[in-house]
mmCIF file with all atom_site columns, C-alpha atoms in Angstrom:
data_model
loop_
_atom_site.group_PDB
_atom_site.id
_atom_site.type_symbol
_atom_site.label_atom_id
_atom_site.label_alt_id
_atom_site.label_comp_id
_atom_site.label_asym_id
_atom_site.label_entity_id
_atom_site.label_seq_id
_atom_site.pdbx_PDB_ins_code
_atom_site.Cartn_x
_atom_site.Cartn_y
_atom_site.Cartn_z
_atom_site.occupancy
_atom_site.B_iso_or_equiv
_atom_site.pdbx_formal_charge
_atom_site.auth_seq_id
_atom_site.auth_comp_id
_atom_site.auth_asym_id
_atom_site.auth_atom_id
_atom_site.pdbx_PDB_model_num
ATOM 1   C CA . MET T 1 1   ? 119.891 -19.341 130.281 1.00 0.00 ? 1418 MET T CA 1
ATOM 2   C CA . GLN T 1 2   ? 120.444 -22.912 130.270 1.00 0.00 ? 1419 GLN T CA 1
ATOM 3   C CA . ASN T 1 3   ? 117.536 -25.293 128.951 1.00 0.00 ? 1420 ASN T CA 1
ATOM 4   C CA . ILE T 1 4   ? 115.983 -27.243 131.360 1.00 0.00 ? 1421 ILE T CA 1
ATOM 5   C CA . GLU T 1 5   ? 113.056 -29.153 129.315 1.00 0.00 ? 1422 GLU T CA 1
ATOM 6   C CA . ASN T 1 6   ? 113.899 -32.695 129.294 1.00 0.00 ? 1423 ASN T CA 1
ATOM 7   C CA . LYS T 1 7   ? 115.666 -32.467 132.688 1.00 0.00 ? 1424 LYS T CA 1
ATOM 8   C CA . VAL T 1 8   ? 114.579 -34.914 135.914 1.00 0.00 ? 1425 VAL T CA 1
ATOM 9   C CA . ALA T 1 9   ? 113.388 -33.596 139.090 1.00 0.00 ? 1426 ALA T CA 1
ATOM 10  C CA . TYR T 1 10  ? 112.818 -35.134 142.576 1.00 0.00 ? 1427 TYR T CA 1
ATOM 11  C CA . ILE T 1 11  ? 110.758 -33.178 144.724 1.00 0.00 ? 1428 ILE T CA 1
ATOM 12  C CA . THR T 1 12  ? 109.831 -34.117 148.303 1.00 0.00 ? 1429 THR T CA 1
ATOM 13  C CA . GLY T 1 13  ? 107.039 -32.879 150.238 1.00 0.00 ? 1430 GLY T CA 1
ATOM 14  C CA . ALA T 1 14  ? 105.316 -32.282 146.969 1.00 0.00 ? 1431 ALA T CA 1
ATOM 15  C CA . SER T 1 15  ? 101.551 -33.470 147.221 1.00 0.00 ? 1432 SER T CA 1
ATOM 16  C CA . LYS T 1 16  ? 100.907 -29.596 147.999 1.00 0.00 ? 1433 LYS T CA 1
ATOM 17  C CA . GLY T 1 17  ? 102.113 -26.018 148.880 1.00 0.00 ? 1434 GLY T CA 1
ATOM 18  C CA . ILE T 1 18  ? 105.150 -25.204 148.256 1.00 0.00 ? 1435 ILE T CA 1
ATOM 19  C CA . GLY T 1 19  ? 106.411 -28.455 146.563 1.00 0.00 ? 1436 GLY T CA 1
ATOM 20  C CA . LEU T 1 20  ? 103.257 -28.551 144.492 1.00 0.00 ? 1437 LEU T CA 1
ATOM 21  C CA . GLY T 1 21  ? 103.650 -25.135 143.082 1.00 0.00 ? 1438 GLY T CA 1
ATOM 22  C CA . ILE T 1 22  ? 107.673 -25.814 142.247 1.00 0.00 ? 1439 ILE T CA 1
ATOM 23  C CA . ALA T 1 23  ? 106.413 -29.167 140.405 1.00 0.00 ? 1440 ALA T CA 1
ATOM 24  C CA . GLU T 1 24  ? 103.914 -27.418 138.713 1.00 0.00 ? 1441 GLU T CA 1
ATOM 25  C CA . ALA T 1 25  ? 106.449 -24.488 137.635 1.00 0.00 ? 1442 ALA T CA 1
ATOM 26  C CA . LEU T 1 26  ? 108.766 -27.128 135.927 1.00 0.00 ? 1443 LEU T CA 1
ATOM 27  C CA . VAL T 1 27  ? 105.996 -28.925 134.318 1.00 0.00 ? 1444 VAL T CA 1
ATOM 28  C CA . ARG T 1 28  ? 105.410 -26.306 132.278 1.00 0.00 ? 1445 ARG T CA 1
ATOM 29  C CA . SER T 1 29  ? 108.860 -26.103 131.548 1.00 0.00 ? 1446 SER T CA 1
ATOM 30  C CA . GLY T 1 30  ? 109.558 -29.001 130.060 1.00 0.00 ? 1447 GLY T CA 1
ATOM 31  C CA . VAL T 1 31  ? 111.051 -30.396 133.523 1.00 0.00 ? 1448 VAL T CA 1
ATOM 32  C CA . LYS T 1 32  ? 110.479 -34.221 134.297 1.00 0.00 ? 1449 LYS T CA 1
ATOM 33  C CA . VAL T 1 33  ? 109.010 -34.502 137.496 1.00 0.00 ? 1450 VAL T CA 1
ATOM 34  C CA . ALA T 1 34  ? 108.674 -37.056 140.867 1.00 0.00 ? 1451 ALA T CA 1
ATOM 35  C CA . ILE T 1 35  ? 107.504 -35.568 143.245 1.00 0.00 ? 1452 ILE T CA 1
ATOM 36  C CA . SER T 1 36  ? 107.219 -37.865 146.891 1.00 0.00 ? 1453 SER T CA 1
ATOM 37  C CA . GLY T 1 37  ? 105.107 -37.424 149.968 1.00 0.00 ? 1454 GLY T CA 1
ATOM 38  C CA . ARG T 1 38  ? 103.395 -39.479 153.035 1.00 0.00 ? 1455 ARG T CA 1
ATOM 39  C CA . ASP T 1 39  ? 100.128 -39.231 152.060 1.00 0.00 ? 1456 ASP T CA 1
ATOM 40  C CA . THR T 1 40  ? 98.542  -41.272 149.198 1.00 0.00 ? 1457 THR T CA 1
ATOM 41  C CA . ASN T 1 41  ? 95.459  -39.274 148.931 1.00 0.00 ? 1458 ASN T CA 1
ATOM 42  C CA . ALA T 1 42  ? 97.165  -35.998 148.585 1.00 0.00 ? 1459 ALA T CA 1
ATOM 43  C CA . LEU T 1 43  ? 99.424  -37.239 145.869 1.00 0.00 ? 1460 LEU T CA 1
ATOM 44  C CA . GLU T 1 44  ? 97.081  -38.775 143.838 1.00 0.00 ? 1461 GLU T CA 1
ATOM 45  C CA . LYS T 1 45  ? 94.939  -35.189 144.086 1.00 0.00 ? 1462 LYS T CA 1
ATOM 46  C CA . ALA T 1 46  ? 98.786  -33.383 143.030 1.00 0.00 ? 1463 ALA T CA 1
ATOM 47  C CA . ARG T 1 47  ? 98.967  -35.636 140.302 1.00 0.00 ? 1464 ARG T CA 1
ATOM 48  C CA . GLN T 1 48  ? 95.632  -34.629 139.088 1.00 0.00 ? 1465 GLN T CA 1
ATOM 49  C CA . THR T 1 49  ? 97.142  -31.186 139.145 1.00 0.00 ? 1466 THR T CA 1
ATOM 50  C CA . LEU T 1 50  ? 100.125 -32.146 136.972 1.00 0.00 ? 1467 LEU T CA 1
ATOM 51  C CA . GLY T 1 51  ? 98.674  -34.372 134.421 1.00 0.00 ? 1468 GLY T CA 1
ATOM 52  C CA . ASN T 1 52  ? 100.293 -37.777 133.538 1.00 0.00 ? 1469 ASN T CA 1
ATOM 53  C CA . GLN T 1 53  ? 102.431 -37.068 131.455 1.00 0.00 ? 1470 GLN T CA 1
ATOM 54  C CA . ASN T 1 54  ? 106.627 -36.832 132.677 1.00 0.00 ? 1471 ASN T CA 1
ATOM 55  C CA . VAL T 1 55  ? 104.923 -37.159 135.969 1.00 0.00 ? 1472 VAL T CA 1
ATOM 56  C CA . LEU T 1 56  ? 106.127 -39.961 138.466 1.00 0.00 ? 1473 LEU T CA 1
ATOM 57  C CA . VAL T 1 57  ? 104.204 -40.152 142.346 1.00 0.00 ? 1474 VAL T CA 1
ATOM 58  C CA . ILE T 1 58  ? 106.249 -42.032 145.043 1.00 0.00 ? 1475 ILE T CA 1
ATOM 59  C CA . GLU T 1 59  ? 105.569 -42.983 148.438 1.00 0.00 ? 1476 GLU T CA 1
ATOM 60  C CA . SER T 1 60  ? 108.329 -41.722 150.383 1.00 0.00 ? 1477 SER T CA 1
ATOM 61  C CA . ASP T 1 61  ? 108.969 -41.036 153.579 1.00 0.00 ? 1478 ASP T CA 1
ATOM 62  C CA . VAL T 1 62  ? 111.969 -38.371 153.917 1.00 0.00 ? 1479 VAL T CA 1
ATOM 63  C CA . ARG T 1 63  ? 112.956 -39.385 157.491 1.00 0.00 ? 1480 ARG T CA 1
ATOM 64  C CA . ASN T 1 64  ? 113.620 -43.001 156.759 1.00 0.00 ? 1481 ASN T CA 1
ATOM 65  C CA . PHE T 1 65  ? 116.744 -43.018 153.928 1.00 0.00 ? 1482 PHE T CA 1
ATOM 66  C CA . ASN T 1 66  ? 116.103 -46.329 152.910 1.00 0.00 ? 1483 ASN T CA 1
ATOM 67  C CA . ASP T 1 67  ? 112.799 -44.690 151.263 1.00 0.00 ? 1484 ASP T CA 1
ATOM 68  C CA . GLU T 1 68  ? 114.535 -42.222 149.738 1.00 0.00 ? 1485 GLU T CA 1
ATOM 69  C CA . LEU T 1 69  ? 117.032 -44.797 148.113 1.00 0.00 ? 1486 LEU T CA 1
ATOM 70  C CA . LYS T 1 70  ? 113.924 -46.241 146.952 1.00 0.00 ? 1487 LYS T CA 1
ATOM 71  C CA . ALA T 1 71  ? 112.598 -43.319 145.632 1.00 0.00 ? 1488 ALA T CA 1
ATOM 72  C CA . VAL T 1 72  ? 115.664 -42.248 143.690 1.00 0.00 ? 1489 VAL T CA 1
ATOM 73  C CA . GLN T 1 73  ? 115.644 -45.976 142.120 1.00 0.00 ? 1490 GLN T CA 1
ATOM 74  C CA . GLN T 1 74  ? 112.455 -45.704 140.759 1.00 0.00 ? 1491 GLN T CA 1
ATOM 75  C CA . ILE T 1 75  ? 113.082 -41.789 139.372 1.00 0.00 ? 1492 ILE T CA 1
ATOM 76  C CA . VAL T 1 76  ? 116.193 -43.803 137.566 1.00 0.00 ? 1493 VAL T CA 1
ATOM 77  C CA . SER T 1 77  ? 114.066 -47.127 136.454 1.00 0.00 ? 1494 SER T CA 1
ATOM 78  C CA . GLU T 1 78  ? 111.229 -44.348 134.819 1.00 0.00 ? 1495 GLU T CA 1
ATOM 79  C CA . PHE T 1 79  ? 113.545 -41.734 133.269 1.00 0.00 ? 1496 PHE T CA 1
ATOM 80  C CA . GLY T 1 80  ? 117.137 -42.937 133.331 1.00 0.00 ? 1497 GLY T CA 1
ATOM 81  C CA . LYS T 1 81  ? 118.357 -40.187 135.178 1.00 0.00 ? 1498 LYS T CA 1
ATOM 82  C CA . LEU T 1 82  ? 118.194 -37.441 138.043 1.00 0.00 ? 1499 LEU T CA 1
ATOM 83  C CA . ASP T 1 83  ? 119.224 -34.150 137.365 1.00 0.00 ? 1500 ASP T CA 1
ATOM 84  C CA . ILE T 1 84  ? 117.520 -31.531 139.928 1.00 0.00 ? 1501 ILE T CA 1
ATOM 85  C CA . VAL T 1 85  ? 116.930 -32.213 143.920 1.00 0.00 ? 1502 VAL T CA 1
ATOM 86  C CA . ILE T 1 86  ? 113.985 -30.155 145.819 1.00 0.00 ? 1503 ILE T CA 1
ATOM 87  C CA . ALA T 1 87  ? 114.579 -30.947 149.294 1.00 0.00 ? 1504 ALA T CA 1
ATOM 88  C CA . ASN T 1 88  ? 110.883 -28.862 150.319 1.00 0.00 ? 1505 ASN T CA 1
ATOM 89  C CA . ALA T 1 89  ? 109.123 -31.652 152.824 1.00 0.00 ? 1506 ALA T CA 1
ATOM 90  C CA . GLY T 1 90  ? 108.826 -30.051 156.129 1.00 0.00 ? 1507 GLY T CA 1
ATOM 91  C CA . VAL T 1 91  ? 106.672 -30.022 159.477 1.00 0.00 ? 1508 VAL T CA 1
ATOM 92  C CA . GLY T 1 92  ? 106.057 -27.308 162.246 1.00 0.00 ? 1509 GLY T CA 1
ATOM 93  C CA . LYS T 1 93  ? 104.489 -27.650 165.990 1.00 0.00 ? 1510 LYS T CA 1
ATOM 94  C CA . PHE T 1 94  ? 104.922 -24.575 167.984 1.00 0.00 ? 1511 PHE T CA 1
ATOM 95  C CA . ALA T 1 95  ? 104.955 -24.228 171.267 1.00 0.00 ? 1512 ALA T CA 1
ATOM 96  C CA . SER T 1 96  ? 107.347 -23.135 174.468 1.00 0.00 ? 1513 SER T CA 1
ATOM 97  C CA . ILE T 1 97  ? 110.560 -25.343 175.059 1.00 0.00 ? 1514 ILE T CA 1
ATOM 98  C CA . ASP T 1 98  ? 108.873 -25.992 178.963 1.00 0.00 ? 1515 ASP T CA 1
ATOM 99  C CA . GLU T 1 99  ? 105.616 -27.684 176.703 1.00 0.00 ? 1516 GLU T CA 1
ATOM 100 C CA . MET T 1 100 ? 107.336 -28.857 173.645 1.00 0.00 ? 1517 MET T CA 1
ATOM 101 C CA . SER T 1 101 ? 106.680 -32.609 173.632 1.00 0.00 ? 1518 SER T CA 1
ATOM 102 C CA . LEU T 1 102 ? 109.927 -35.177 172.574 1.00 0.00 ? 1519 LEU T CA 1
ATOM 103 C CA . GLU T 1 103 ? 107.559 -36.382 169.718 1.00 0.00 ? 1520 GLU T CA 1
ATOM 104 C CA . ASP T 1 104 ? 106.820 -33.016 167.815 1.00 0.00 ? 1521 ASP T CA 1
ATOM 105 C CA . TRP T 1 105 ? 110.415 -31.896 168.665 1.00 0.00 ? 1522 TRP T CA 1
ATOM 106 C CA . ASN T 1 106 ? 111.625 -35.045 166.820 1.00 0.00 ? 1523 ASN T CA 1
ATOM 107 C CA . ALA T 1 107 ? 109.458 -34.746 163.749 1.00 0.00 ? 1524 ALA T CA 1
ATOM 108 C CA . MET T 1 108 ? 110.608 -31.785 163.194 1.00 0.00 ? 1525 MET T CA 1
ATOM 109 C CA . ILE T 1 109 ? 114.009 -32.520 163.171 1.00 0.00 ? 1526 ILE T CA 1
ATOM 110 C CA . ASP T 1 110 ? 114.010 -35.583 161.688 1.00 0.00 ? 1527 ASP T CA 1
ATOM 111 C CA . THR T 1 111 ? 112.008 -34.038 158.643 1.00 0.00 ? 1528 THR T CA 1
ATOM 112 C CA . ASN T 1 112 ? 113.188 -30.888 158.496 1.00 0.00 ? 1529 ASN T CA 1
ATOM 113 C CA . LEU T 1 113 ? 116.610 -31.460 158.941 1.00 0.00 ? 1530 LEU T CA 1
ATOM 114 C CA . THR T 1 114 ? 117.597 -35.263 159.025 1.00 0.00 ? 1531 THR T CA 1
ATOM 115 C CA . GLY T 1 115 ? 115.282 -36.021 155.983 1.00 0.00 ? 1532 GLY T CA 1
ATOM 116 C CA . ALA T 1 116 ? 116.760 -33.195 153.941 1.00 0.00 ? 1533 ALA T CA 1
ATOM 117 C CA . PHE T 1 117 ? 120.493 -34.659 154.913 1.00 0.00 ? 1534 PHE T CA 1
ATOM 118 C CA . HIS T 1 118 ? 118.533 -38.288 153.729 1.00 0.00 ? 1535 HIS T CA 1
ATOM 119 C CA . THR T 1 119 ? 117.521 -36.838 150.465 1.00 0.00 ? 1536 THR T CA 1
ATOM 120 C CA . LEU T 1 120 ? 120.760 -35.521 149.312 1.00 0.00 ? 1537 LEU T CA 1
ATOM 121 C CA . LYS T 1 121 ? 123.036 -38.459 150.559 1.00 0.00 ? 1538 LYS T CA 1
ATOM 122 C CA . ALA T 1 122 ? 120.273 -40.521 148.595 1.00 0.00 ? 1539 ALA T CA 1
ATOM 123 C CA . THR T 1 123 ? 120.714 -38.891 145.711 1.00 0.00 ? 1540 THR T CA 1
ATOM 124 C CA . CYS T 1 124 ? 124.409 -37.071 145.783 1.00 0.00 ? 1541 CYS T CA 1
ATOM 125 C CA . GLU T 1 125 ? 126.099 -39.660 143.146 1.00 0.00 ? 1542 GLU T CA 1
ATOM 126 C CA . HIS T 1 126 ? 123.515 -38.806 140.679 1.00 0.00 ? 1543 HIS T CA 1
ATOM 127 C CA . LEU T 1 127 ? 123.551 -35.025 141.534 1.00 0.00 ? 1544 LEU T CA 1
ATOM 128 C CA . LYS T 1 128 ? 127.653 -35.625 141.021 1.00 0.00 ? 1545 LYS T CA 1
ATOM 129 C CA . ALA T 1 129 ? 127.270 -37.682 137.609 1.00 0.00 ? 1546 ALA T CA 1
ATOM 130 C CA . ASN T 1 130 ? 124.982 -34.736 135.992 1.00 0.00 ? 1547 ASN T CA 1
ATOM 131 C CA . LYS T 1 131 ? 126.623 -31.571 137.168 1.00 0.00 ? 1548 LYS T CA 1
ATOM 132 C CA . GLY T 1 132 ? 123.181 -31.311 139.158 1.00 0.00 ? 1549 GLY T CA 1
ATOM 133 C CA . TYR T 1 133 ? 121.264 -28.693 141.363 1.00 0.00 ? 1550 TYR T CA 1
ATOM 134 C CA . TYR T 1 134 ? 119.966 -29.442 145.015 1.00 0.00 ? 1551 TYR T CA 1
ATOM 135 C CA . ILE T 1 135 ? 117.706 -27.168 146.538 1.00 0.00 ? 1552 ILE T CA 1
ATOM 136 C CA . SER T 1 136 ? 116.325 -26.805 149.899 1.00 0.00 ? 1553 SER T CA 1
ATOM 137 C CA . ILE T 1 137 ? 113.388 -24.711 151.063 1.00 0.00 ? 1554 ILE T CA 1
ATOM 138 C CA . ALA T 1 138 ? 114.396 -23.601 154.466 1.00 0.00 ? 1555 ALA T CA 1
ATOM 139 C CA . SER T 1 139 ? 112.628 -20.450 156.188 1.00 0.00 ? 1556 SER T CA 1
ATOM 140 C CA . LEU T 1 140 ? 113.308 -16.968 157.752 1.00 0.00 ? 1557 LEU T CA 1
ATOM 141 C CA . ALA T 1 141 ? 113.239 -18.967 160.783 1.00 0.00 ? 1558 ALA T CA 1
ATOM 142 C CA . GLY T 1 142 ? 116.329 -20.174 159.482 1.00 0.00 ? 1559 GLY T CA 1
ATOM 143 C CA . THR T 1 143 ? 117.370 -16.704 160.656 1.00 0.00 ? 1560 THR T CA 1
ATOM 144 C CA . ASN T 1 144 ? 115.291 -15.440 162.795 1.00 0.00 ? 1561 ASN T CA 1
ATOM 145 C CA . PHE T 1 145 ? 114.491 -16.668 165.895 1.00 0.00 ? 1562 PHE T CA 1
ATOM 146 C CA . PHE T 1 146 ? 110.731 -16.256 167.459 1.00 0.00 ? 1563 PHE T CA 1
ATOM 147 C CA . ALA T 1 147 ? 108.969 -17.549 171.178 1.00 0.00 ? 1564 ALA T CA 1
ATOM 148 C CA . LYS T 1 148 ? 108.135 -20.898 170.946 1.00 0.00 ? 1565 LYS T CA 1
ATOM 149 C CA . GLY T 1 149 ? 109.934 -21.778 168.176 1.00 0.00 ? 1566 GLY T CA 1
ATOM 150 C CA . ALA T 1 150 ? 112.628 -23.243 169.337 1.00 0.00 ? 1567 ALA T CA 1
ATOM 151 C CA . ALA T 1 151 ? 111.994 -26.710 167.649 1.00 0.00 ? 1568 ALA T CA 1
ATOM 152 C CA . TYR T 1 152 ? 111.313 -24.875 164.046 1.00 0.00 ? 1569 TYR T CA 1
ATOM 153 C CA . ASN T 1 153 ? 114.020 -22.532 164.451 1.00 0.00 ? 1570 ASN T CA 1
ATOM 154 C CA . ALA T 1 154 ? 116.502 -25.293 165.408 1.00 0.00 ? 1571 ALA T CA 1
ATOM 155 C CA . SER T 1 155 ? 115.383 -27.354 162.361 1.00 0.00 ? 1572 SER T CA 1
ATOM 156 C CA . LYS T 1 156 ? 115.534 -24.525 159.612 1.00 0.00 ? 1573 LYS T CA 1
ATOM 157 C CA . PHE T 1 157 ? 119.312 -22.955 161.240 1.00 0.00 ? 1574 PHE T CA 1
ATOM 158 C CA . GLY T 1 158 ? 120.588 -26.462 160.425 1.00 0.00 ? 1575 GLY T CA 1
ATOM 159 C CA . LEU T 1 159 ? 119.061 -26.528 157.300 1.00 0.00 ? 1576 LEU T CA 1
ATOM 160 C CA . VAL T 1 160 ? 120.487 -23.364 156.366 1.00 0.00 ? 1577 VAL T CA 1
ATOM 161 C CA . GLY T 1 161 ? 123.770 -24.582 157.199 1.00 0.00 ? 1578 GLY T CA 1
ATOM 162 C CA . PHE T 1 162 ? 123.367 -27.976 155.903 1.00 0.00 ? 1579 PHE T CA 1
ATOM 163 C CA . THR T 1 163 ? 123.031 -26.583 152.853 1.00 0.00 ? 1580 THR T CA 1
ATOM 164 C CA . GLN T 1 164 ? 125.403 -24.159 152.793 1.00 0.00 ? 1581 GLN T CA 1
ATOM 165 C CA . ALA T 1 165 ? 128.456 -26.452 153.808 1.00 0.00 ? 1582 ALA T CA 1
ATOM 166 C CA . ALA T 1 166 ? 127.282 -29.146 150.912 1.00 0.00 ? 1583 ALA T CA 1
ATOM 167 C CA . MET T 1 167 ? 127.632 -25.965 148.389 1.00 0.00 ? 1584 MET T CA 1
ATOM 168 C CA . LEU T 1 168 ? 131.034 -25.967 149.376 1.00 0.00 ? 1585 LEU T CA 1
ATOM 169 C CA . ASP T 1 169 ? 131.458 -29.576 149.604 1.00 0.00 ? 1586 ASP T CA 1
ATOM 170 C CA . LEU T 1 170 ? 129.889 -29.877 146.207 1.00 0.00 ? 1587 LEU T CA 1
ATOM 171 C CA . ARG T 1 171 ? 130.930 -26.847 143.992 1.00 0.00 ? 1588 ARG T CA 1
ATOM 172 C CA . ASP T 1 172 ? 134.256 -29.034 142.856 1.00 0.00 ? 1589 ASP T CA 1
ATOM 173 C CA . TYR T 1 173 ? 131.725 -31.441 140.788 1.00 0.00 ? 1590 TYR T CA 1
ATOM 174 C CA . ASP T 1 174 ? 129.887 -28.914 139.101 1.00 0.00 ? 1591 ASP T CA 1
ATOM 175 C CA . VAL T 1 175 ? 126.714 -29.413 141.569 1.00 0.00 ? 1592 VAL T CA 1
ATOM 176 C CA . LYS T 1 176 ? 124.867 -26.350 143.037 1.00 0.00 ? 1593 LYS T CA 1
ATOM 177 C CA . CYS T 1 177 ? 123.524 -26.251 145.752 1.00 0.00 ? 1594 CYS T CA 1
ATOM 178 C CA . THR T 1 178 ? 121.155 -23.300 147.000 1.00 0.00 ? 1595 THR T CA 1
ATOM 179 C CA . THR T 1 179 ? 118.731 -22.762 150.059 1.00 0.00 ? 1596 THR T CA 1
ATOM 180 C CA . ILE T 1 180 ? 115.510 -20.827 149.760 1.00 0.00 ? 1597 ILE T CA 1
ATOM 181 C CA . MET T 1 181 ? 114.142 -18.636 152.719 1.00 0.00 ? 1598 MET T CA 1
ATOM 182 C CA . PRO T 1 182 ? 110.886 -18.090 151.845 1.00 0.00 ? 1599 PRO T CA 1
ATOM 183 C CA . GLY T 1 183 ? 108.752 -15.460 154.684 1.00 0.00 ? 1600 GLY T CA 1
ATOM 184 C CA . SER T 1 184 ? 104.718 -15.878 154.989 1.00 0.00 ? 1601 SER T CA 1
ATOM 185 C CA . VAL T 1 185 ? 103.893 -18.120 152.050 1.00 0.00 ? 1602 VAL T CA 1
ATOM 186 C CA . SER T 1 186 ? 100.186 -18.925 151.168 1.00 0.00 ? 1603 SER T CA 1
ATOM 187 C CA . THR T 1 187 ? 99.858  -22.759 152.033 1.00 0.00 ? 1604 THR T CA 1
ATOM 188 C CA . ASN T 1 188 ? 98.376  -25.294 153.898 1.00 0.00 ? 1605 ASN T CA 1
ATOM 189 C CA . PHE T 1 189 ? 101.471 -25.332 156.095 1.00 0.00 ? 1606 PHE T CA 1
ATOM 190 C CA . ASN T 1 190 ? 100.701 -26.429 160.066 1.00 0.00 ? 1607 ASN T CA 1
ATOM 191 C CA . GLY T 1 191 ? 96.875  -26.845 159.160 1.00 0.00 ? 1608 GLY T CA 1
ATOM 192 C CA . HIS T 1 192 ? 96.441  -23.642 157.483 1.00 0.00 ? 1609 HIS T CA 1
ATOM 193 C CA . THR T 1 193 ? 93.598  -23.719 154.546 1.00 0.00 ? 1610 THR T CA 1
ATOM 194 C CA . PRO T 1 194 ? 94.756  -20.759 151.972 1.00 0.00 ? 1611 PRO T CA 1
ATOM 195 C CA . ASN T 1 195 ? 92.328  -18.273 151.750 1.00 0.00 ? 1612 ASN T CA 1
ATOM 196 C CA . GLU T 1 196 ? 91.603  -15.134 150.088 1.00 0.00 ? 1613 GLU T CA 1
ATOM 197 C CA . ASP T 1 197 ? 93.055  -13.102 153.202 1.00 0.00 ? 1614 ASP T CA 1
ATOM 198 C CA . ASP T 1 198 ? 96.515  -14.984 152.166 1.00 0.00 ? 1615 ASP T CA 1
ATOM 199 C CA . GLU T 1 199 ? 96.357  -12.528 148.807 1.00 0.00 ? 1616 GLU T CA 1
ATOM 200 C CA . TRP T 1 200 ? 99.184  -10.350 150.284 1.00 0.00 ? 1617 TRP T CA 1
ATOM 201 C CA . LYS T 1 201 ? 101.079 -13.078 151.010 1.00 0.00 ? 1618 LYS T CA 1
ATOM 202 C CA . ILE T 1 202 ? 103.874 -15.231 149.017 1.00 0.00 ? 1619 ILE T CA 1
ATOM 203 C CA . GLN T 1 203 ? 102.163 -17.688 146.735 1.00 0.00 ? 1620 GLN T CA 1
ATOM 204 C CA . PRO T 1 204 ? 103.627 -21.462 145.813 1.00 0.00 ? 1621 PRO T CA 1
ATOM 205 C CA . SER T 1 205 ? 103.505 -20.436 142.225 1.00 0.00 ? 1622 SER T CA 1
ATOM 206 C CA . ASP T 1 206 ? 106.566 -17.776 143.043 1.00 0.00 ? 1623 ASP T CA 1
ATOM 207 C CA . ILE T 1 207 ? 108.761 -20.195 144.842 1.00 0.00 ? 1624 ILE T CA 1
ATOM 208 C CA . GLY T 1 208 ? 108.052 -22.362 141.898 1.00 0.00 ? 1625 GLY T CA 1
ATOM 209 C CA . GLN T 1 209 ? 108.995 -19.394 139.449 1.00 0.00 ? 1626 GLN T CA 1
ATOM 210 C CA . MET T 1 210 ? 112.195 -18.739 141.011 1.00 0.00 ? 1627 MET T CA 1
ATOM 211 C CA . VAL T 1 211 ? 113.240 -22.253 141.086 1.00 0.00 ? 1628 VAL T CA 1
ATOM 212 C CA . VAL T 1 212 ? 112.956 -22.270 137.739 1.00 0.00 ? 1629 VAL T CA 1
ATOM 213 C CA . GLY T 1 213 ? 115.433 -19.087 137.493 1.00 0.00 ? 1630 GLY T CA 1
ATOM 214 C CA . LEU T 1 214 ? 117.687 -20.685 139.295 1.00 0.00 ? 1631 LEU T CA 1
ATOM 215 C CA . LEU T 1 215 ? 117.695 -23.706 137.119 1.00 0.00 ? 1632 LEU T CA 1
ATOM 216 C CA . LYS T 1 216 ? 118.469 -21.377 133.848 1.00 0.00 ? 1633 LYS T CA 1
ATOM 217 C CA . MET T 1 217 ? 120.574 -19.203 135.248 1.00 0.00 ? 1634 MET T CA 1
ATOM 218 C CA . ASN T 1 218 ? 124.537 -19.241 133.600 1.00 0.00 ? 1635 ASN T CA 1
ATOM 219 C CA . PRO T 1 219 ? 126.244 -22.401 135.026 1.00 0.00 ? 1636 PRO T CA 1
ATOM 220 C CA . ASN T 1 220 ? 128.804 -19.206 136.491 1.00 0.00 ? 1637 ASN T CA 1
ATOM 221 C CA . VAL T 1 221 ? 126.679 -17.991 138.555 1.00 0.00 ? 1638 VAL T CA 1
ATOM 222 C CA . LEU T 1 222 ? 125.148 -19.655 142.302 1.00 0.00 ? 1639 LEU T CA 1
ATOM 223 C CA . PRO T 1 223 ? 123.133 -18.086 144.399 1.00 0.00 ? 1640 PRO T CA 1
ATOM 224 C CA . SER T 1 224 ? 124.042 -19.970 147.406 1.00 0.00 ? 1641 SER T CA 1
ATOM 225 C CA . LYS T 1 225 ? 121.185 -18.370 149.750 1.00 0.00 ? 1642 LYS T CA 1
ATOM 226 C CA . ILE T 1 226 ? 118.067 -16.507 148.719 1.00 0.00 ? 1643 ILE T CA 1
ATOM 227 C CA . GLU T 1 227 ? 115.826 -14.518 151.341 1.00 0.00 ? 1644 GLU T CA 1
ATOM 228 C CA . VAL T 1 228 ? 112.197 -13.820 150.185 1.00 0.00 ? 1645 VAL T CA 1
ATOM 229 C CA . ARG T 1 229 ? 109.518 -12.293 151.888 1.00 0.00 ? 1646 ARG T CA 1
ATOM 230 C CA . PRO T 1 230 ? 106.243 -10.676 150.405 1.00 0.00 ? 1647 PRO T CA 1
ATOM 231 C CA . THR T 1 231 ? 106.543 -7.056  149.732 1.00 0.00 ? 1648 THR T CA 1
ATOM 232 C CA . LYS T 1 232 ? 104.226 -5.835  152.518 1.00 0.00 ? 1649 LYS T CA 1
ATOM 233 C CA . THR T 1 233 ? 102.607 -7.058  155.467 1.00 0.00 ? 1650 THR T CA 1
ATOM 234 C CA . LYS T 1 234 ? 99.046  -7.599  155.666 1.00 0.00 ? 1651 LYS T CA 1
#
């Protein structure tokens, strides 16, 4: 088991949901964590949840590469290094292809796919220097297409392919890359408010536990793609 205490992690889209669940798990494991997002109020609430010690909050839009560069500069200035990157920022808007707006298409591709590229591009040299770990949070929608999901499917299929190719590009630098593909998760995704009817779903804390497990795994082992589902349907 790898010791991850005092490692430094950056998590995008971490003001709530899966990102916050991962942040909570890492903080409990002794990792110094930087979280980013676009909603300053939500980020402040997340800071209160996580506590102020070894937590850095950054306002950043992953669609803007310069935002991600500035975020990395803040992290290294605060913590001195960067070891772990979790590309979690994502949006979902669902409509048939004939009704899908250009704005919604671009929002999903620019956030879910290009945003993940921006995050890795901005952090890549730090990960190489520290033999780090890059994890993208994709979806089962990255392998299973469905009606009214053309844009979301395209972004998540692309994210899975991007992360797997990045894994091949970076493995010789001892940088690990994994994509996690969850099914139904109890989050605020797409305007949903988690409630007691979501108990059957994967919980954000479950994904957090999975990420900690990956980080602690033997350096010689790389689960490059993980599909995870609720044990039962509703």
